């Protein structure tokens, strides 16, 4: 028989014989040999008898089962309040006259497909944000594909010189923790970072420009002046029907920026606030950051160089797939009634 399998539970008769022999002065090893029971089991039974005065199974031994009604009640609790802990559920059940261990509650939830997970971070959406997002999605969900193909998507992002440790994983042995290849360099104040403005369309990535210092509205206008039309030409967007997308950052919505944009006679996509999940460039930013960190830049100049090189390497097919599936984002916003989506 496989030694890993649990032994059969000892009968009451054998347990009593163990206690009888112990009372008569027999040692653990002698009792073990005479009754063919492991020494550890003999010791456990004798110790239990000394504490509880019995060799019978104690109440609460073994896995506790709960009825279907209690299971449904537990599932309703966490469905309504996903952050409720097993201890809190246990307390509520006890107040209602049902005694269940928190371990049993966790097992019940797991068997029902409700596993404990860290909540994803999403923008803090207020009622007006959700309303604006829902209106945007409904207004644009039936736009033809050629409309999205002529949108120039823009955004800014910051790339740290050294990636944060929680964003990376290494495969190592237990005694290799501090080998250089398995560590992330750490310096005071994070080693610095570089801010980038970038754009892309269905046909590929457009210009990428690093931002020096703190960007003000005039700096933003300069970036648009240098990069927007150059990117429109490079990406082959329709000169008559191309659309500029930008979010509602204060630099973008500043009065002088709005006046500057009106002077350009560009078509601007009216954008709902707190809607990074609706801008597909976020996927490219994530890809860019990982590509740069894989090259381990040692200073900000290298970081900037690597960023421009990796941005240019992003395949046009990747950009195309993001835009081809854009309608799915709008459908997801409508389905969630304006709340955050998986995108």
Short mmCIF file of N, CA, C and O in Angstrom, two decimals, residues 265-333:
data_model
loop_
_atom_site.label_atom_id
_atom_site.label_comp_id
_atom_site.label_asym_id
_atom_site.label_seq_id
_atom_site.Cartn_x
_atom_site.Cartn_y
_atom_site.Cartn_z
N UNK A 265 -8.02 74.79 -36.79
CA UNK A 265 -9.17 74.19 -37.50
C UNK A 265 -9.08 72.67 -37.58
O UNK A 265 -9.50 72.06 -38.56
N UNK A 266 -8.51 72.06 -36.53
CA UNK A 266 -8.47 70.60 -36.46
C UNK A 266 -9.76 70.09 -35.82
O UNK A 266 -10.36 70.76 -34.98
N UNK A 267 -10.19 68.90 -36.23
CA UNK A 267 -11.35 68.27 -35.60
C UNK A 267 -10.88 67.53 -34.35
O UNK A 267 -10.00 66.66 -34.43
N UNK A 268 -11.45 67.90 -33.21
CA UNK A 268 -11.05 67.30 -31.94
C UNK A 268 -12.15 66.36 -31.46
O UNK A 268 -13.32 66.71 -31.45
N UNK A 269 -11.76 65.16 -31.07
CA UNK A 269 -12.71 64.18 -30.55
C UNK A 269 -13.08 64.57 -29.12
O UNK A 269 -12.21 64.66 -28.24
N UNK A 270 -14.36 64.84 -28.89
CA UNK A 270 -14.81 65.20 -27.55
C UNK A 270 -14.65 63.99 -26.63
O UNK A 270 -15.26 62.95 -26.86
N UNK A 271 -13.84 64.17 -25.58
CA UNK A 271 -13.40 63.02 -24.79
C UNK A 271 -13.98 63.04 -23.38
O UNK A 271 -13.97 64.07 -22.70
N UNK A 272 -14.48 61.90 -22.87
CA UNK A 272 -14.98 61.85 -21.49
C UNK A 272 -13.82 61.74 -20.50
O UNK A 272 -12.85 61.02 -20.75
N UNK A 273 -13.90 62.46 -19.40
CA UNK A 273 -12.84 62.42 -18.39
C UNK A 273 -12.71 61.04 -17.77
O UNK A 273 -13.64 60.23 -17.79
N UNK A 274 -11.53 60.76 -17.20
CA UNK A 274 -11.25 59.52 -16.48
C UNK A 274 -11.50 58.29 -17.36
O UNK A 274 -12.13 57.32 -16.94
N UNK A 275 -11.02 58.34 -18.58
CA UNK A 275 -11.33 57.25 -19.53
C UNK A 275 -10.08 56.73 -20.23
O UNK A 275 -10.05 56.56 -21.45
N UNK A 276 -9.05 56.42 -19.45
CA UNK A 276 -7.84 55.86 -20.04
C UNK A 276 -8.10 54.51 -20.70
O UNK A 276 -7.41 54.13 -21.65
N UNK A 277 -9.13 53.79 -20.20
CA UNK A 277 -9.44 52.48 -20.80
C UNK A 277 -10.03 52.61 -22.20
O UNK A 277 -10.12 51.61 -22.93
N UNK A 278 -10.43 53.81 -22.59
CA UNK A 278 -10.95 54.03 -23.94
C UNK A 278 -9.87 54.47 -24.92
O UNK A 278 -10.13 54.58 -26.11
N UNK A 279 -8.66 54.71 -24.40
CA UNK A 279 -7.56 55.13 -25.28
C UNK A 279 -6.61 53.95 -25.50
O UNK A 279 -5.87 53.57 -24.60
N UNK A 280 -6.61 53.37 -26.69
CA UNK A 280 -5.78 52.17 -26.94
C UNK A 280 -4.28 52.41 -26.86
O UNK A 280 -3.51 51.46 -26.80
N UNK A 281 -3.86 53.69 -26.82
CA UNK A 281 -2.42 53.95 -26.72
C UNK A 281 -1.86 53.44 -25.40
O UNK A 281 -0.65 53.18 -25.28
N UNK A 282 -2.72 53.26 -24.39
CA UNK A 282 -2.26 52.74 -23.10
C UNK A 282 -1.60 51.38 -23.25
O UNK A 282 -0.64 51.06 -22.54
N UNK A 283 -2.11 50.57 -24.17
CA UNK A 283 -1.50 49.25 -24.42
C UNK A 283 -0.10 49.41 -25.00
O UNK A 283 0.82 48.65 -24.66
N UNK A 284 0.09 50.41 -25.86
CA UNK A 284 1.40 50.64 -26.45
C UNK A 284 2.38 51.17 -25.42
O UNK A 284 3.57 50.84 -25.44
N UNK A 285 1.89 52.02 -24.50
CA UNK A 285 2.77 52.53 -23.43
C UNK A 285 3.30 51.37 -22.59
O UNK A 285 4.49 51.33 -22.25
N UNK A 286 2.42 50.45 -22.25
CA UNK A 286 2.84 49.30 -21.43
C UNK A 286 3.89 48.47 -22.15
O UNK A 286 4.91 48.07 -21.56
N UNK A 287 3.67 48.25 -23.44
CA UNK A 287 4.61 47.49 -24.24
C UNK A 287 5.95 48.21 -24.35
O UNK A 287 7.02 47.60 -24.25
N UNK A 288 5.89 49.53 -24.51
CA UNK A 288 7.11 50.34 -24.63
C UNK A 288 7.93 50.28 -23.34
O UNK A 288 9.15 50.10 -23.38
N UNK A 289 7.28 50.44 -22.21
CA UNK A 289 8.00 50.44 -20.93
C UNK A 289 8.72 49.12 -20.70
O UNK A 289 9.90 49.10 -20.30
N UNK A 290 8.06 48.01 -20.96
CA UNK A 290 8.70 46.71 -20.75
C UNK A 290 9.86 46.51 -21.72
O UNK A 290 10.89 45.94 -21.34
N UNK A 291 9.71 46.98 -22.95
CA UNK A 291 10.79 46.85 -23.94
C UNK A 291 12.01 47.67 -23.50
O UNK A 291 13.15 47.22 -23.64
N UNK A 292 11.77 48.87 -22.96
CA UNK A 292 12.88 49.72 -22.51
C UNK A 292 13.56 49.10 -21.29
O UNK A 292 14.79 49.03 -21.22
N UNK A 293 12.77 48.64 -20.31
CA UNK A 293 13.35 48.07 -19.09
C UNK A 293 14.14 46.80 -19.37
O UNK A 293 15.11 46.50 -18.68
N UNK A 294 13.74 46.04 -20.39
CA UNK A 294 14.47 44.82 -20.74
C UNK A 294 15.90 45.14 -21.20
O UNK A 294 16.79 44.30 -21.10
N UNK A 295 16.10 46.37 -21.69
CA UNK A 295 17.43 46.77 -22.17
C UNK A 295 18.28 47.38 -21.06
O UNK A 295 19.43 47.75 -21.29
N UNK A 296 17.73 47.50 -19.88
CA UNK A 296 18.44 47.98 -18.69
C UNK A 296 19.22 49.29 -18.91
O UNK A 296 20.44 49.32 -18.80
N UNK A 297 18.52 50.39 -19.21
CA UNK A 297 19.23 51.67 -19.37
C UNK A 297 19.89 52.07 -18.06
O UNK A 297 19.33 51.86 -16.98
N UNK A 298 21.10 52.62 -18.14
CA UNK A 298 21.84 52.99 -16.92
C UNK A 298 21.74 54.47 -16.61
O UNK A 298 22.14 54.90 -15.53
N UNK A 299 21.22 55.25 -17.54
CA UNK A 299 21.04 56.68 -17.29
C UNK A 299 19.87 57.19 -18.12
O UNK A 299 19.33 56.48 -18.98
N UNK A 300 19.45 58.44 -17.86
CA UNK A 300 18.27 58.98 -18.53
C UNK A 300 18.48 59.17 -20.03
O UNK A 300 17.53 59.05 -20.81
N UNK A 301 19.70 59.46 -20.43
CA UNK A 301 19.98 59.61 -21.86
C UNK A 301 19.75 58.30 -22.59
O UNK A 301 19.15 58.27 -23.67
N UNK A 302 20.23 57.21 -21.99
CA UNK A 302 20.00 55.88 -22.58
C UNK A 302 18.52 55.55 -22.59
O UNK A 302 18.02 54.99 -23.57
N UNK A 303 17.84 55.87 -21.51
CA UNK A 303 16.40 55.59 -21.44
C UNK A 303 15.68 56.27 -22.60
O UNK A 303 14.84 55.67 -23.27
N UNK A 304 16.00 57.53 -22.83
CA UNK A 304 15.34 58.28 -23.91
C UNK A 304 15.66 57.67 -25.28
O UNK A 304 14.78 57.51 -26.13
N UNK A 305 16.92 57.28 -25.46
CA UNK A 305 17.33 56.67 -26.73
C UNK A 305 16.59 55.35 -26.96
O UNK A 305 16.05 55.10 -28.04
N UNK A 306 16.58 54.50 -25.93
CA UNK A 306 15.92 53.20 -26.06
C UNK A 306 14.42 53.36 -26.31
O UNK A 306 13.83 52.60 -27.09
N UNK A 307 13.82 54.35 -25.67
CA UNK A 307 12.38 54.58 -25.86
C UNK A 307 12.06 54.90 -27.31
O UNK A 307 11.10 54.36 -27.89
N UNK A 308 12.84 55.79 -27.93
CA UNK A 308 12.60 56.14 -29.34
C UNK A 308 12.83 54.93 -30.25
O UNK A 308 12.06 54.71 -31.20
N UNK A 309 13.86 54.13 -29.95
CA UNK A 309 14.13 52.96 -30.77
C UNK A 309 13.02 51.92 -30.66
O UNK A 309 12.58 51.35 -31.67
N UNK A 310 12.56 51.67 -29.44
CA UNK A 310 11.52 50.65 -29.23
C UNK A 310 10.16 51.11 -29.75
O UNK A 310 9.37 50.31 -30.22
N UNK A 311 9.89 52.43 -29.66
CA UNK A 311 8.63 52.96 -30.20
C UNK A 311 8.55 52.73 -31.70
O UNK A 311 7.49 52.35 -32.24
N UNK A 312 9.67 52.92 -32.36
CA UNK A 312 9.71 52.73 -33.82
C UNK A 312 9.57 51.25 -34.20
O UNK A 312 9.18 50.93 -35.32
N UNK A 313 9.89 50.36 -33.27
CA UNK A 313 9.84 48.92 -33.57
C UNK A 313 8.44 48.33 -33.40
O UNK A 313 8.19 47.20 -33.84
N UNK A 314 7.54 49.06 -32.75
CA UNK A 314 6.19 48.49 -32.52
C UNK A 314 5.54 48.20 -33.88
O UNK A 314 5.43 49.09 -34.73
N UNK A 315 5.14 46.96 -34.12
CA UNK A 315 4.63 46.59 -35.45
C UNK A 315 3.32 47.30 -35.79
O UNK A 315 2.46 47.52 -34.92
N UNK A 316 3.16 47.65 -37.05
CA UNK A 316 1.93 48.29 -37.52
C UNK A 316 0.73 47.36 -37.30
O UNK A 316 -0.39 47.83 -37.06
N UNK A 317 0.99 46.04 -37.35
CA UNK A 317 -0.10 45.07 -37.14
C UNK A 317 -0.69 45.19 -35.74
O UNK A 317 -1.89 45.01 -35.53
N UNK A 318 0.17 45.51 -34.77
CA UNK A 318 -0.30 45.69 -33.39
C UNK A 318 -1.23 46.89 -33.31
O UNK A 318 -2.30 46.83 -32.68
N UNK A 319 -0.84 47.98 -33.96
CA UNK A 319 -1.67 49.19 -33.98
C UNK A 319 -3.00 48.92 -34.67
O UNK A 319 -4.06 49.35 -34.20
N UNK A 320 -2.92 48.21 -35.77
CA UNK A 320 -4.13 47.89 -36.54
C UNK A 320 -5.10 47.06 -35.70
O UNK A 320 -6.31 47.33 -35.70
N UNK A 321 -4.60 46.06 -34.98
CA UNK A 321 -5.48 45.19 -34.20
C UNK A 321 -6.17 45.97 -33.08
O UNK A 321 -7.33 45.70 -32.75
N UNK A 322 -5.47 46.95 -32.49
CA UNK A 322 -6.08 47.76 -31.43
C UNK A 322 -7.26 48.57 -31.96
O UNK A 322 -8.27 48.73 -31.27
N UNK A 323 -7.11 49.07 -33.17
CA UNK A 323 -8.18 49.90 -33.75
C UNK A 323 -9.30 49.03 -34.33
O UNK A 323 -10.48 49.38 -34.23
N UNK A 324 -8.93 47.89 -34.91
CA UNK A 324 -9.95 47.00 -35.46
C UNK A 324 -10.93 46.53 -34.38
O UNK A 324 -12.11 46.29 -34.66
N UNK A 325 -10.44 46.40 -33.15
CA UNK A 325 -11.29 45.91 -32.06
C UNK A 325 -11.81 47.04 -31.17
O UNK A 325 -12.35 46.77 -30.09
N UNK A 326 -11.68 48.29 -31.64
CA UNK A 326 -12.03 49.41 -30.77
C UNK A 326 -13.50 49.41 -30.34
O UNK A 326 -13.83 49.77 -29.22
N UNK A 327 -14.37 48.98 -31.23
CA UNK A 327 -15.81 48.98 -30.92
C UNK A 327 -16.11 48.15 -29.68
O UNK A 327 -17.05 48.44 -28.93
N UNK A 328 -15.29 47.12 -29.42
CA UNK A 328 -15.50 46.28 -28.25
C UNK A 328 -15.38 47.08 -26.95
O UNK A 328 -16.05 46.77 -25.96
N UNK A 329 -14.52 48.08 -26.97
CA UNK A 329 -14.37 48.93 -25.78
C UNK A 329 -15.66 49.69 -25.50
O UNK A 329 -16.09 49.81 -24.34
N UNK A 330 -16.25 50.21 -26.54
CA UNK A 330 -17.48 50.98 -26.38
C UNK A 330 -18.62 50.08 -25.91
O UNK A 330 -19.42 50.48 -25.06
N UNK A 331 -18.67 48.89 -26.45
CA UNK A 331 -19.68 47.92 -26.02
C UNK A 331 -19.50 47.58 -24.54
O UNK A 331 -20.48 47.47 -23.79
N UNK A 332 -18.24 47.45 -24.11
CA UNK A 332 -17.96 47.13 -22.71
C UNK A 332 -18.40 48.25 -21.78
O UNK A 332 -18.92 48.00 -20.69
N UNK A 333 -18.20 49.50 -22.21
CA UNK A 333 -18.62 50.65 -21.40
C UNK A 333 -20.14 50.68 -21.28
O UNK A 333 -20.70 50.94 -20.21
#
